[in-house]
Amino acid sequence: MAYIPPARKAPHDQRRKPFEGFVSPNAAFYKSKRWLVMTKLMAALEPLCRYCLQKGLTVASYCTDHIIAIEDGGAPLDRRNLQRLCTSCHNQKSADERHARYLLAKQSDQL
């Protein structure tokens, strides 16, 4: 019988993964029943990504997003402050908002 060597495991990566250990200050809100009901309602009302529709694309939406982030004073459960986005558009919008907050904090530190 032929010898079959055991499968090799990939070397363990010791580097920290992005957002590992990060807990959003709104984590409890996003797990609340009120938010889950609202996001289900928004999914039924807006099944396509709002940003992609503006570009003429038809892409399914997967994320309920706050137009004005809660951290920036947006209303958490106001339907007028919510939109549905695809994962790509949501990630880009969230990254842009984080970057803008970073620049504002950096600018205020220099004053």
PDB file of N, CA and C in Angstrom:
ATOM      1  N   MET A   1       0.839  -1.166   0.000  1.00  0.00           N
ATOM      2  CA  MET A   1       0.000   0.000   0.000  1.00  0.00           C
ATOM      3  C   MET A   1       0.896   1.245   0.000  1.00  0.00           C
ATOM      4  N   ALA A   2       0.499   2.236  -0.790  1.00  0.00           N
ATOM      5  CA  ALA A   2       1.298   3.456  -0.935  1.00  0.00           C
ATOM      6  C   ALA A   2       1.153   4.330   0.307  1.00  0.00           C
ATOM      7  N   TYR A   3       2.255   5.005   0.649  1.00  0.00           N
ATOM      8  CA  TYR A   3       2.248   5.909   1.802  1.00  0.00           C
ATOM      9  C   TYR A   3       1.632   7.250   1.390  1.00  0.00           C
ATOM     10  N   ILE A   4       0.683   7.726   2.165  1.00  0.00           N
ATOM     11  CA  ILE A   4       0.062   9.027   1.928  1.00  0.00           C
ATOM     12  C   ILE A   4       0.408   9.913   3.111  1.00  0.00           C
ATOM     13  N   PRO A   5       1.218  10.958   2.875  1.00  0.00           N
ATOM     14  CA  PRO A   5       1.618  11.822   3.994  1.00  0.00           C
ATOM     15  C   PRO A   5       0.417  12.606   4.525  1.00  0.00           C
ATOM     16  N   PRO A   6       0.431  12.932   5.815  1.00  0.00           N
ATOM     17  CA  PRO A   6      -0.679  13.713   6.370  1.00  0.00           C
ATOM     18  C   PRO A   6      -0.729  15.101   5.740  1.00  0.00           C
ATOM     19  N   ALA A   7      -1.928  15.637   5.663  1.00  0.00           N
ATOM     20  CA  ALA A   7      -2.107  16.968   5.080  1.00  0.00           C
ATOM     21  C   ALA A   7      -1.388  17.998   5.947  1.00  0.00           C
ATOM     22  N   ARG A   8      -0.748  18.932   5.288  1.00  0.00           N
ATOM     23  CA  ARG A   8      -0.056  19.995   6.017  1.00  0.00           C
ATOM     24  C   ARG A   8      -1.021  21.122   6.316  1.00  0.00           C
ATOM     25  N   LYS A   9      -0.885  21.638   7.504  1.00  0.00           N
ATOM     26  CA  LYS A   9      -1.685  22.801   7.869  1.00  0.00           C
ATOM     27  C   LYS A   9      -0.935  24.057   7.445  1.00  0.00           C
ATOM     28  N   ALA A  10      -1.692  25.061   7.071  1.00  0.00           N
ATOM     29  CA  ALA A  10      -1.069  26.345   6.732  1.00  0.00           C
ATOM     30  C   ALA A  10      -0.465  26.930   8.006  1.00  0.00           C
ATOM     31  N   PRO A  11       0.683  27.603   7.901  1.00  0.00           N
ATOM     32  CA  PRO A  11       1.276  28.204   9.096  1.00  0.00           C
ATOM     33  C   PRO A  11       0.318  29.208   9.720  1.00  0.00           C
ATOM     34  N   HIS A  12       0.290  29.239  11.032  1.00  0.00           N
ATOM     35  CA  HIS A  12      -0.614  30.140  11.743  1.00  0.00           C
ATOM     36  C   HIS A  12      -0.177  31.579  11.546  1.00  0.00           C
ATOM     37  N   ASP A  13      -1.125  32.412  11.205  1.00  0.00           N
ATOM     38  CA  ASP A  13      -0.845  33.837  10.990  1.00  0.00           C
ATOM     39  C   ASP A  13      -1.051  34.569  12.309  1.00  0.00           C
ATOM     40  N   GLN A  14       0.015  35.125  12.859  1.00  0.00           N
ATOM     41  CA  GLN A  14      -0.039  35.783  14.156  1.00  0.00           C
ATOM     42  C   GLN A  14      -0.543  37.214  14.064  1.00  0.00           C
ATOM     43  N   ARG A  15      -0.610  37.763  12.846  1.00  0.00           N
ATOM     44  CA  ARG A  15      -1.040  39.152  12.714  1.00  0.00           C
ATOM     45  C   ARG A  15      -2.505  39.303  13.079  1.00  0.00           C
ATOM     46  N   ARG A  16      -2.835  40.455  13.609  1.00  0.00           N
ATOM     47  CA  ARG A  16      -4.208  40.752  13.986  1.00  0.00           C
ATOM     48  C   ARG A  16      -5.026  41.005  12.728  1.00  0.00           C
ATOM     49  N   LYS A  17      -6.193  40.442  12.678  1.00  0.00           N
ATOM     50  CA  LYS A  17      -7.072  40.648  11.529  1.00  0.00           C
ATOM     51  C   LYS A  17      -7.831  41.966  11.695  1.00  0.00           C
ATOM     52  N   PRO A  18      -8.194  42.617  10.586  1.00  0.00           N
ATOM     53  CA  PRO A  18      -8.914  43.892  10.682  1.00  0.00           C
ATOM     54  C   PRO A  18     -10.187  43.756  11.513  1.00  0.00           C
ATOM     55  N   PHE A  19     -10.389  44.683  12.408  1.00  0.00           N
ATOM     56  CA  PHE A  19     -11.575  44.779  13.262  1.00  0.00           C
ATOM     57  C   PHE A  19     -11.708  43.626  14.251  1.00  0.00           C
ATOM     58  N   GLU A  20     -10.677  42.778  14.363  1.00  0.00           N
ATOM     59  CA  GLU A  20     -10.740  41.696  15.333  1.00  0.00           C
ATOM     60  C   GLU A  20     -10.753  42.299  16.736  1.00  0.00           C
ATOM     61  N   GLY A  21     -11.709  41.928  17.512  1.00  0.00           N
ATOM     62  CA  GLY A  21     -11.804  42.461  18.856  1.00  0.00           C
ATOM     63  C   GLY A  21     -12.502  43.806  18.925  1.00  0.00           C
ATOM     64  N   PHE A  22     -12.846  44.390  17.771  1.00  0.00           N
ATOM     65  CA  PHE A  22     -13.531  45.682  17.740  1.00  0.00           C
ATOM     66  C   PHE A  22     -14.999  45.467  18.077  1.00  0.00           C
ATOM     67  N   VAL A  23     -15.488  46.222  19.021  1.00  0.00           N
ATOM     68  CA  VAL A  23     -16.904  46.152  19.375  1.00  0.00           C
ATOM     69  C   VAL A  23     -17.502  47.530  19.124  1.00  0.00           C
ATOM     70  N   SER A  24     -18.503  47.571  18.274  1.00  0.00           N
ATOM     71  CA  SER A  24     -19.172  48.827  17.962  1.00  0.00           C
ATOM     72  C   SER A  24     -19.874  49.348  19.207  1.00  0.00           C
ATOM     73  N   PRO A  25     -19.849  50.661  19.409  1.00  0.00           N
ATOM     74  CA  PRO A  25     -20.585  51.202  20.546  1.00  0.00           C
ATOM     75  C   PRO A  25     -22.097  50.987  20.408  1.00  0.00           C
ATOM     76  N   ASN A  26     -22.543  50.646  19.213  1.00  0.00           N
ATOM     77  CA  ASN A  26     -23.975  50.414  18.964  1.00  0.00           C
ATOM     78  C   ASN A  26     -24.293  48.928  18.791  1.00  0.00           C
ATOM     79  N   ALA A  27     -23.399  48.053  19.237  1.00  0.00           N
ATOM     80  CA  ALA A  27     -23.567  46.612  19.019  1.00  0.00           C
ATOM     81  C   ALA A  27     -24.888  46.102  19.596  1.00  0.00           C
ATOM     82  N   ALA A  28     -25.243  46.544  20.791  1.00  0.00           N
ATOM     83  CA  ALA A  28     -26.488  46.077  21.410  1.00  0.00           C
ATOM     84  C   ALA A  28     -27.702  46.522  20.589  1.00  0.00           C
ATOM     85  N   PHE A  29     -27.642  47.741  20.056  1.00  0.00           N
ATOM     86  CA  PHE A  29     -28.750  48.243  19.238  1.00  0.00           C
ATOM     87  C   PHE A  29     -28.962  47.366  18.007  1.00  0.00           C
ATOM     88  N   TYR A  30     -27.858  47.007  17.330  1.00  0.00           N
ATOM     89  CA  TYR A  30     -27.970  46.230  16.094  1.00  0.00           C
ATOM     90  C   TYR A  30     -28.439  44.793  16.336  1.00  0.00           C
ATOM     91  N   LYS A  31     -28.441  44.345  17.587  1.00  0.00           N
ATOM     92  CA  LYS A  31     -28.973  43.020  17.922  1.00  0.00           C
ATOM     93  C   LYS A  31     -30.384  43.106  18.494  1.00  0.00           C
ATOM     94  N   SER A  32     -30.897  44.327  18.662  1.00  0.00           N
ATOM     95  CA  SER A  32     -32.218  44.501  19.283  1.00  0.00           C
ATOM     96  C   SER A  32     -33.335  44.044  18.347  1.00  0.00           C
ATOM     97  N   LYS A  33     -34.439  43.654  18.946  1.00  0.00           N
ATOM     98  CA  LYS A  33     -35.593  43.200  18.162  1.00  0.00           C
ATOM     99  C   LYS A  33     -36.126  44.329  17.283  1.00  0.00           C
ATOM    100  N   ARG A  34     -36.143  45.567  17.818  1.00  0.00           N
ATOM    101  CA  ARG A  34     -36.653  46.702  17.035  1.00  0.00           C
ATOM    102  C   ARG A  34     -35.836  46.892  15.761  1.00  0.00           C
ATOM    103  N   TRP A  35     -34.494  46.771  15.848  1.00  0.00           N
ATOM    104  CA  TRP A  35     -33.655  46.930  14.661  1.00  0.00           C
ATOM    105  C   TRP A  35     -33.888  45.783  13.680  1.00  0.00           C
ATOM    106  N   LEU A  36     -33.988  44.561  14.195  1.00  0.00           N
ATOM    107  CA  LEU A  36     -34.171  43.406  13.314  1.00  0.00           C
ATOM    108  C   LEU A  36     -35.511  43.491  12.570  1.00  0.00           C
ATOM    109  N   VAL A  37     -36.550  43.960  13.247  1.00  0.00           N
ATOM    110  CA  VAL A  37     -37.844  44.140  12.588  1.00  0.00           C
ATOM    111  C   VAL A  37     -37.743  45.239  11.524  1.00  0.00           C
ATOM    112  N   MET A  38     -37.082  46.343  11.876  1.00  0.00           N
ATOM    113  CA  MET A  38     -36.954  47.463  10.930  1.00  0.00           C
ATOM    114  C   MET A  38     -36.141  47.052   9.699  1.00  0.00           C
ATOM    115  N   THR A  39     -35.058  46.320   9.888  1.00  0.00           N
ATOM    116  CA  THR A  39     -34.240  45.933   8.739  1.00  0.00           C
ATOM    117  C   THR A  39     -34.989  44.950   7.844  1.00  0.00           C
ATOM    118  N   LYS A  40     -35.830  44.095   8.443  1.00  0.00           N
ATOM    119  CA  LYS A  40     -36.648  43.178   7.640  1.00  0.00           C
ATOM    120  C   LYS A  40     -37.684  43.958   6.818  1.00  0.00           C
ATOM    121  N   LEU A  41     -38.288  44.973   7.434  1.00  0.00           N
ATOM    122  CA  LEU A  41     -39.241  45.831   6.730  1.00  0.00           C
ATOM    123  C   LEU A  41     -38.540  46.558   5.579  1.00  0.00           C
ATOM    124  N   MET A  42     -37.353  47.104   5.846  1.00  0.00           N
ATOM    125  CA  MET A  42     -36.611  47.823   4.801  1.00  0.00           C
ATOM    126  C   MET A  42     -36.241  46.893   3.644  1.00  0.00           C
ATOM    127  N   ALA A  43     -35.912  45.650   3.953  1.00  0.00           N
ATOM    128  CA  ALA A  43     -35.571  44.683   2.899  1.00  0.00           C
ATOM    129  C   ALA A  43     -36.761  44.433   1.984  1.00  0.00           C
ATOM    130  N   ALA A  44     -37.955  44.409   2.573  1.00  0.00           N
ATOM    131  CA  ALA A  44     -39.159  44.203   1.761  1.00  0.00           C
ATOM    132  C   ALA A  44     -39.479  45.429   0.915  1.00  0.00           C
ATOM    133  N   LEU A  45     -39.237  46.621   1.484  1.00  0.00           N
ATOM    134  CA  LEU A  45     -39.546  47.862   0.768  1.00  0.00           C
ATOM    135  C   LEU A  45     -38.505  48.217  -0.291  1.00  0.00           C
ATOM    136  N   GLU A  46     -37.264  47.874  -0.036  1.00  0.00           N
ATOM    137  CA  GLU A  46     -36.166  48.278  -0.913  1.00  0.00           C
ATOM    138  C   GLU A  46     -35.252  47.083  -1.205  1.00  0.00           C
ATOM    139  N   PRO A  47     -35.660  46.173  -2.094  1.00  0.00           N
ATOM    140  CA  PRO A  47     -34.874  44.965  -2.335  1.00  0.00           C
ATOM    141  C   PRO A  47     -33.597  45.194  -3.149  1.00  0.00           C
ATOM    142  N   LEU A  48     -33.466  46.357  -3.773  1.00  0.00           N
ATOM    143  CA  LEU A  48     -32.290  46.643  -4.599  1.00  0.00           C
ATOM    144  C   LEU A  48     -31.434  47.736  -3.967  1.00  0.00           C
ATOM    145  N   CYS A  49     -30.140  47.678  -4.231  1.00  0.00           N
ATOM    146  CA  CYS A  49     -29.190  48.656  -3.703  1.00  0.00           C
ATOM    147  C   CYS A  49     -29.502  50.042  -4.260  1.00  0.00           C
ATOM    148  N   ARG A  50     -29.672  50.989  -3.359  1.00  0.00           N
ATOM    149  CA  ARG A  50     -30.025  52.356  -3.760  1.00  0.00           C
ATOM    150  C   ARG A  50     -28.897  53.002  -4.577  1.00  0.00           C
ATOM    151  N   TYR A  51     -27.637  52.822  -4.167  1.00  0.00           N
ATOM    152  CA  TYR A  51     -26.519  53.431  -4.893  1.00  0.00           C
ATOM    153  C   TYR A  51     -26.355  52.828  -6.286  1.00  0.00           C
ATOM    154  N   CYS A  52     -26.485  51.505  -6.377  1.00  0.00           N
ATOM    155  CA  CYS A  52     -26.343  50.850  -7.683  1.00  0.00           C
ATOM    156  C   CYS A  52     -27.468  51.274  -8.624  1.00  0.00           C
ATOM    157  N   LEU A  53     -28.691  51.432  -8.100  1.00  0.00           N
ATOM    158  CA  LEU A  53     -29.804  51.902  -8.933  1.00  0.00           C
ATOM    159  C   LEU A  53     -29.501  53.274  -9.524  1.00  0.00           C
ATOM    160  N   GLN A  54     -28.855  54.152  -8.726  1.00  0.00           N
ATOM    161  CA  GLN A  54     -28.493  55.480  -9.222  1.00  0.00           C
ATOM    162  C   GLN A  54     -27.471  55.394 -10.353  1.00  0.00           C
ATOM    163  N   LYS A  55     -26.678  54.302 -10.354  1.00  0.00           N
ATOM    164  CA  LYS A  55     -25.689  54.097 -11.430  1.00  0.00           C
ATOM    165  C   LYS A  55     -26.275  53.310 -12.595  1.00  0.00           C
ATOM    166  N   GLY A  56     -27.555  52.941 -12.505  1.00  0.00           N
ATOM    167  CA  GLY A  56     -28.200  52.176 -13.569  1.00  0.00           C
ATOM    168  C   GLY A  56     -27.978  50.679 -13.462  1.00  0.00           C
ATOM    169  N   LEU A  57     -27.535  50.185 -12.304  1.00  0.00           N
ATOM    170  CA  LEU A  57     -27.287  48.758 -12.108  1.00  0.00           C
ATOM    171  C   LEU A  57     -28.409  48.151 -11.277  1.00  0.00           C
ATOM    172  N   THR A  58     -28.666  46.873 -11.493  1.00  0.00           N
ATOM    173  CA  THR A  58     -29.672  46.162 -10.717  1.00  0.00           C
ATOM    174  C   THR A  58     -28.945  45.152  -9.843  1.00  0.00           C
ATOM    175  N   VAL A  59     -28.754  45.521  -8.560  1.00  0.00           N
ATOM    176  CA  VAL A  59     -28.009  44.681  -7.622  1.00  0.00           C
ATOM    177  C   VAL A  59     -28.848  44.523  -6.352  1.00  0.00           C
ATOM    178  N   ALA A  60     -28.938  43.302  -5.863  1.00  0.00           N
ATOM    179  CA  ALA A  60     -29.708  43.041  -4.642  1.00  0.00           C
ATOM    180  C   ALA A  60     -29.071  43.742  -3.451  1.00  0.00           C
ATOM    181  N   SER A  61     -29.910  44.201  -2.538  1.00  0.00           N
ATOM    182  CA  SER A  61     -29.413  44.857  -1.326  1.00  0.00           C
ATOM    183  C   SER A  61     -29.322  43.824  -0.207  1.00  0.00           C
ATOM    184  N   TYR A  62     -28.287  43.942   0.617  1.00  0.00           N
ATOM    185  CA  TYR A  62     -28.077  43.020   1.724  1.00  0.00           C
ATOM    186  C   TYR A  62     -27.929  43.732   3.063  1.00  0.00           C
ATOM    187  N   CYS A  63     -27.727  45.049   3.054  1.00  0.00           N
ATOM    188  CA  CYS A  63     -27.445  45.789   4.279  1.00  0.00           C
ATOM    189  C   CYS A  63     -28.419  46.953   4.424  1.00  0.00           C
ATOM    190  N   THR A  64     -28.951  47.113   5.624  1.00  0.00           N
ATOM    191  CA  THR A  64     -29.724  48.309   5.938  1.00  0.00           C
ATOM    192  C   THR A  64     -28.744  49.306   6.528  1.00  0.00           C
ATOM    193  N   ASP A  65     -28.661  50.472   5.919  1.00  0.00           N
ATOM    194  CA  ASP A  65     -27.653  51.465   6.272  1.00  0.00           C
ATOM    195  C   ASP A  65     -28.314  52.751   6.747  1.00  0.00           C
ATOM    196  N   HIS A  66     -27.672  53.400   7.721  1.00  0.00           N
ATOM    197  CA  HIS A  66     -28.127  54.727   8.151  1.00  0.00           C
ATOM    198  C   HIS A  66     -27.544  55.771   7.196  1.00  0.00           C
ATOM    199  N   ILE A  67     -28.378  56.580   6.602  1.00  0.00           N
ATOM    200  CA  ILE A  67     -27.913  57.637   5.701  1.00  0.00           C
ATOM    201  C   ILE A  67     -27.002  58.582   6.473  1.00  0.00           C
ATOM    202  N   ILE A  68     -27.468  59.024   7.641  1.00  0.00           N
ATOM    203  CA  ILE A  68     -26.613  59.763   8.575  1.00  0.00           C
ATOM    204  C   ILE A  68     -26.329  58.800   9.716  1.00  0.00           C
ATOM    205  N   ALA A  69     -25.074  58.453   9.900  1.00  0.00           N
ATOM    206  CA  ALA A  69     -24.688  57.456  10.898  1.00  0.00           C
ATOM    207  C   ALA A  69     -25.145  57.858  12.297  1.00  0.00           C
ATOM    208  N   ILE A  70     -25.423  56.858  13.109  1.00  0.00           N
ATOM    209  CA  ILE A  70     -25.842  57.115  14.490  1.00  0.00           C
ATOM    210  C   ILE A  70     -24.764  57.937  15.208  1.00  0.00           C
ATOM    211  N   GLU A  71     -23.500  57.606  14.964  1.00  0.00           N
ATOM    212  CA  GLU A  71     -22.382  58.323  15.589  1.00  0.00           C
ATOM    213  C   GLU A  71     -22.364  59.797  15.210  1.00  0.00           C
ATOM    214  N   ASP A  72     -22.950  60.110  14.056  1.00  0.00           N
ATOM    215  CA  ASP A  72     -22.983  61.497  13.578  1.00  0.00           C
ATOM    216  C   ASP A  72     -24.320  62.178  13.881  1.00  0.00           C
ATOM    217  N   GLY A  73     -25.149  61.544  14.714  1.00  0.00           N
ATOM    218  CA  GLY A  73     -26.412  62.161  15.115  1.00  0.00           C
ATOM    219  C   GLY A  73     -27.626  61.700  14.338  1.00  0.00           C
ATOM    220  N   GLY A  74     -27.493  60.675  13.513  1.00  0.00           N
ATOM    221  CA  GLY A  74     -28.624  60.169  12.745  1.00  0.00           C
ATOM    222  C   GLY A  74     -29.612  59.422  13.624  1.00  0.00           C
ATOM    223  N   ALA A  75     -30.882  59.484  13.249  1.00  0.00           N
ATOM    224  CA  ALA A  75     -31.936  58.793  14.001  1.00  0.00           C
ATOM    225  C   ALA A  75     -31.839  57.289  13.760  1.00  0.00           C
ATOM    226  N   PRO A  76     -31.742  56.494  14.828  1.00  0.00           N
ATOM    227  CA  PRO A  76     -31.529  55.056  14.657  1.00  0.00           C
ATOM    228  C   PRO A  76     -32.658  54.305  13.959  1.00  0.00           C
ATOM    229  N   LEU A  77     -33.912  54.658  14.230  1.00  0.00           N
ATOM    230  CA  LEU A  77     -35.030  53.889  13.687  1.00  0.00           C
ATOM    231  C   LEU A  77     -35.963  54.704  12.802  1.00  0.00           C
ATOM    232  N   ASP A  78     -35.524  55.869  12.355  1.00  0.00           N
ATOM    233  CA  ASP A  78     -36.340  56.683  11.455  1.00  0.00           C
ATOM    234  C   ASP A  78     -36.162  56.152  10.038  1.00  0.00           C
ATOM    235  N   ARG A  79     -37.267  55.701   9.431  1.00  0.00           N
ATOM    236  CA  ARG A  79     -37.180  55.112   8.086  1.00  0.00           C
ATOM    237  C   ARG A  79     -36.611  56.080   7.055  1.00  0.00           C
ATOM    238  N   ARG A  80     -36.800  57.393   7.290  1.00  0.00           N
ATOM    239  CA  ARG A  80     -36.250  58.388   6.357  1.00  0.00           C
ATOM    240  C   ARG A  80     -34.729  58.444   6.435  1.00  0.00           C
ATOM    241  N   ASN A  81     -34.138  57.886   7.505  1.00  0.00           N
ATOM    242  CA  ASN A  81     -32.689  57.870   7.668  1.00  0.00           C
ATOM    243  C   ASN A  81     -32.101  56.508   7.312  1.00  0.00           C
ATOM    244  N   LEU A  82     -32.893  55.630   6.708  1.00  0.00           N
ATOM    245  CA  LEU A  82     -32.421  54.289   6.363  1.00  0.00           C
ATOM    246  C   LEU A  82     -32.479  54.063   4.863  1.00  0.00           C
ATOM    247  N   GLN A  83     -31.538  53.261   4.389  1.00  0.00           N
ATOM    248  CA  GLN A  83     -31.499  52.877   2.983  1.00  0.00           C
ATOM    249  C   GLN A  83     -30.925  51.474   2.896  1.00  0.00           C
ATOM    250  N   ARG A  84     -31.234  50.786   1.819  1.00  0.00           N
ATOM    251  CA  ARG A  84     -30.692  49.450   1.597  1.00  0.00           C
ATOM    252  C   ARG A  84     -29.582  49.547   0.567  1.00  0.00           C
ATOM    253  N   LEU A  85     -28.461  48.881   0.876  1.00  0.00           N
ATOM    254  CA  LEU A  85     -27.297  48.881  -0.001  1.00  0.00           C
ATOM    255  C   LEU A  85     -26.773  47.472  -0.180  1.00  0.00           C
ATOM    256  N   CYS A  86     -26.071  47.246  -1.283  1.00  0.00           N
ATOM    257  CA  CYS A  86     -25.360  45.983  -1.451  1.00  0.00           C
ATOM    258  C   CYS A  86     -24.129  46.025  -0.529  1.00  0.00           C
ATOM    259  N   THR A  87     -23.515  44.906  -0.312  1.00  0.00           N
ATOM    260  CA  THR A  87     -22.376  44.832   0.615  1.00  0.00           C
ATOM    261  C   THR A  87     -21.245  45.734   0.158  1.00  0.00           C
ATOM    262  N   SER A  88     -20.963  45.755  -1.118  1.00  0.00           N
ATOM    263  CA  SER A  88     -19.868  46.570  -1.644  1.00  0.00           C
ATOM    264  C   SER A  88     -20.098  48.056  -1.400  1.00  0.00           C
ATOM    265  N   CYS A  89     -21.287  48.541  -1.742  1.00  0.00           N
ATOM    266  CA  CYS A  89     -21.593  49.963  -1.535  1.00  0.00           C
ATOM    267  C   CYS A  89     -21.616  50.314  -0.048  1.00  0.00           C
ATOM    268  N   HIS A  90     -22.153  49.408   0.781  1.00  0.00           N
ATOM    269  CA  HIS A  90     -22.192  49.658   2.224  1.00  0.00           C
ATOM    270  C   HIS A  90     -20.779  49.749   2.799  1.00  0.00           C
ATOM    271  N   ASN A  91     -19.914  48.826   2.398  1.00  0.00           N
ATOM    272  CA  ASN A  91     -18.541  48.852   2.905  1.00  0.00           C
ATOM    273  C   ASN A  91     -17.811  50.118   2.470  1.00  0.00           C
ATOM    274  N   GLN A  92     -18.008  50.549   1.234  1.00  0.00           N
ATOM    275  CA  GLN A  92     -17.354  51.763   0.744  1.00  0.00           C
ATOM    276  C   GLN A  92     -17.872  52.990   1.483  1.00  0.00           C
ATOM    277  N   LYS A  93     -19.192  53.089   1.661  1.00  0.00           N
ATOM    278  CA  LYS A  93     -19.776  54.233   2.368  1.00  0.00           C
ATOM    279  C   LYS A  93     -19.283  54.278   3.809  1.00  0.00           C
ATOM    280  N   SER A  94     -19.266  53.122   4.481  1.00  0.00           N
ATOM    281  CA  SER A  94     -18.812  53.067   5.873  1.00  0.00           C
ATOM    282  C   SER A  94     -17.341  53.451   5.993  1.00  0.00           C
ATOM    283  N   ALA A  95     -16.519  52.998   5.043  1.00  0.00           N
ATOM    284  CA  ALA A  95     -15.094  53.351   5.059  1.00  0.00           C
ATOM    285  C   ALA A  95     -14.915  54.854   4.841  1.00  0.00           C
ATOM    286  N   ASP A  96     -15.685  55.428   3.934  1.00  0.00           N
ATOM    287  CA  ASP A  96     -15.606  56.876   3.693  1.00  0.00           C
ATOM    288  C   ASP A  96     -16.002  57.655   4.948  1.00  0.00           C
ATOM    289  N   GLU A  97     -17.040  57.192   5.649  1.00  0.00           N
ATOM    290  CA  GLU A  97     -17.472  57.872   6.878  1.00  0.00           C
ATOM    291  C   GLU A  97     -16.423  57.770   7.973  1.00  0.00           C
ATOM    292  N   ARG A  98     -15.834  56.578   8.130  1.00  0.00           N
ATOM    293  CA  ARG A  98     -14.770  56.412   9.139  1.00  0.00           C
ATOM    294  C   ARG A  98     -13.589  57.309   8.830  1.00  0.00           C
ATOM    295  N   HIS A  99     -13.228  57.394   7.545  1.00  0.00           N
ATOM    296  CA  HIS A  99     -12.099  58.229   7.139  1.00  0.00           C
ATOM    297  C   HIS A  99     -12.392  59.705   7.414  1.00  0.00           C
ATOM    298  N   ALA A 100     -13.610  60.137   7.119  1.00  0.00           N
ATOM    299  CA  ALA A 100     -13.990  61.534   7.376  1.00  0.00           C
ATOM    300  C   ALA A 100     -13.932  61.837   8.872  1.00  0.00           C
ATOM    301  N   ARG A 101     -14.398  60.899   9.721  1.00  0.00           N
ATOM    302  CA  ARG A 101     -14.326  61.096  11.176  1.00  0.00           C
ATOM    303  C   ARG A 101     -12.881  61.174  11.639  1.00  0.00           C
ATOM    304  N   TYR A 102     -12.028  60.323  11.054  1.00  0.00           N
ATOM    305  CA  TYR A 102     -10.604  60.331  11.392  1.00  0.00           C
ATOM    306  C   TYR A 102      -9.969  61.675  11.046  1.00  0.00           C
ATOM    307  N   LEU A 103     -10.278  62.179   9.845  1.00  0.00           N
ATOM    308  CA  LEU A 103      -9.708  63.465   9.431  1.00  0.00           C
ATOM    309  C   LEU A 103     -10.190  64.601  10.326  1.00  0.00           C
ATOM    310  N   LEU A 104     -11.471  64.576  10.716  1.00  0.00           N
ATOM    311  CA  LEU A 104     -11.996  65.606  11.617  1.00  0.00           C
ATOM    312  C   LEU A 104     -11.313  65.544  12.982  1.00  0.00           C
ATOM    313  N   ALA A 105     -11.115  64.346  13.497  1.00  0.00           N
ATOM    314  CA  ALA A 105     -10.455  64.189  14.805  1.00  0.00           C
ATOM    315  C   ALA A 105      -9.003  64.648  14.709  1.00  0.00           C
ATOM    316  N   LYS A 106      -8.342  64.314  13.613  1.00  0.00           N
ATOM    317  CA  LYS A 106      -6.950  64.714  13.421  1.00  0.00           C
ATOM    318  C   LYS A 106      -6.847  66.234  13.319  1.00  0.00           C
ATOM    319  N   GLN A 107      -7.786  66.838  12.596  1.00  0.00           N
ATOM    320  CA  GLN A 107      -7.794  68.284  12.416  1.00  0.00           C
ATOM    321  C   GLN A 107      -8.055  68.993  13.758  1.00  0.00           C
ATOM    322  N   SER A 108      -8.995  68.459  14.552  1.00  0.00           N
ATOM    323  CA  SER A 108      -9.295  69.105  15.835  1.00  0.00           C
ATOM    324  C   SER A 108      -8.148  68.919  16.832  1.00  0.00           C
ATOM    325  N   ASP A 109      -7.363  67.828  16.688  1.00  0.00           N
ATOM    326  CA  ASP A 109      -6.191  67.628  17.553  1.00  0.00           C
ATOM    327  C   ASP A 109      -5.106  68.648  17.258  1.00  0.00           C
ATOM    328  N   GLN A 110      -5.031  69.112  16.006  1.00  0.00           N
ATOM    329  CA  GLN A 110      -3.996  70.053  15.613  1.00  0.00           C
ATOM    330  C   GLN A 110      -4.318  71.479  16.025  1.00  0.00           C
ATOM    331  N   LEU A 111      -5.566  71.746  16.390  1.00  0.00           N
ATOM    332  CA  LEU A 111      -5.970  73.096  16.781  1.00  0.00           C
ATOM    333  C   LEU A 111      -5.583  73.397  18.198  1.00  0.00           C
TER     334      LEU A 111
END
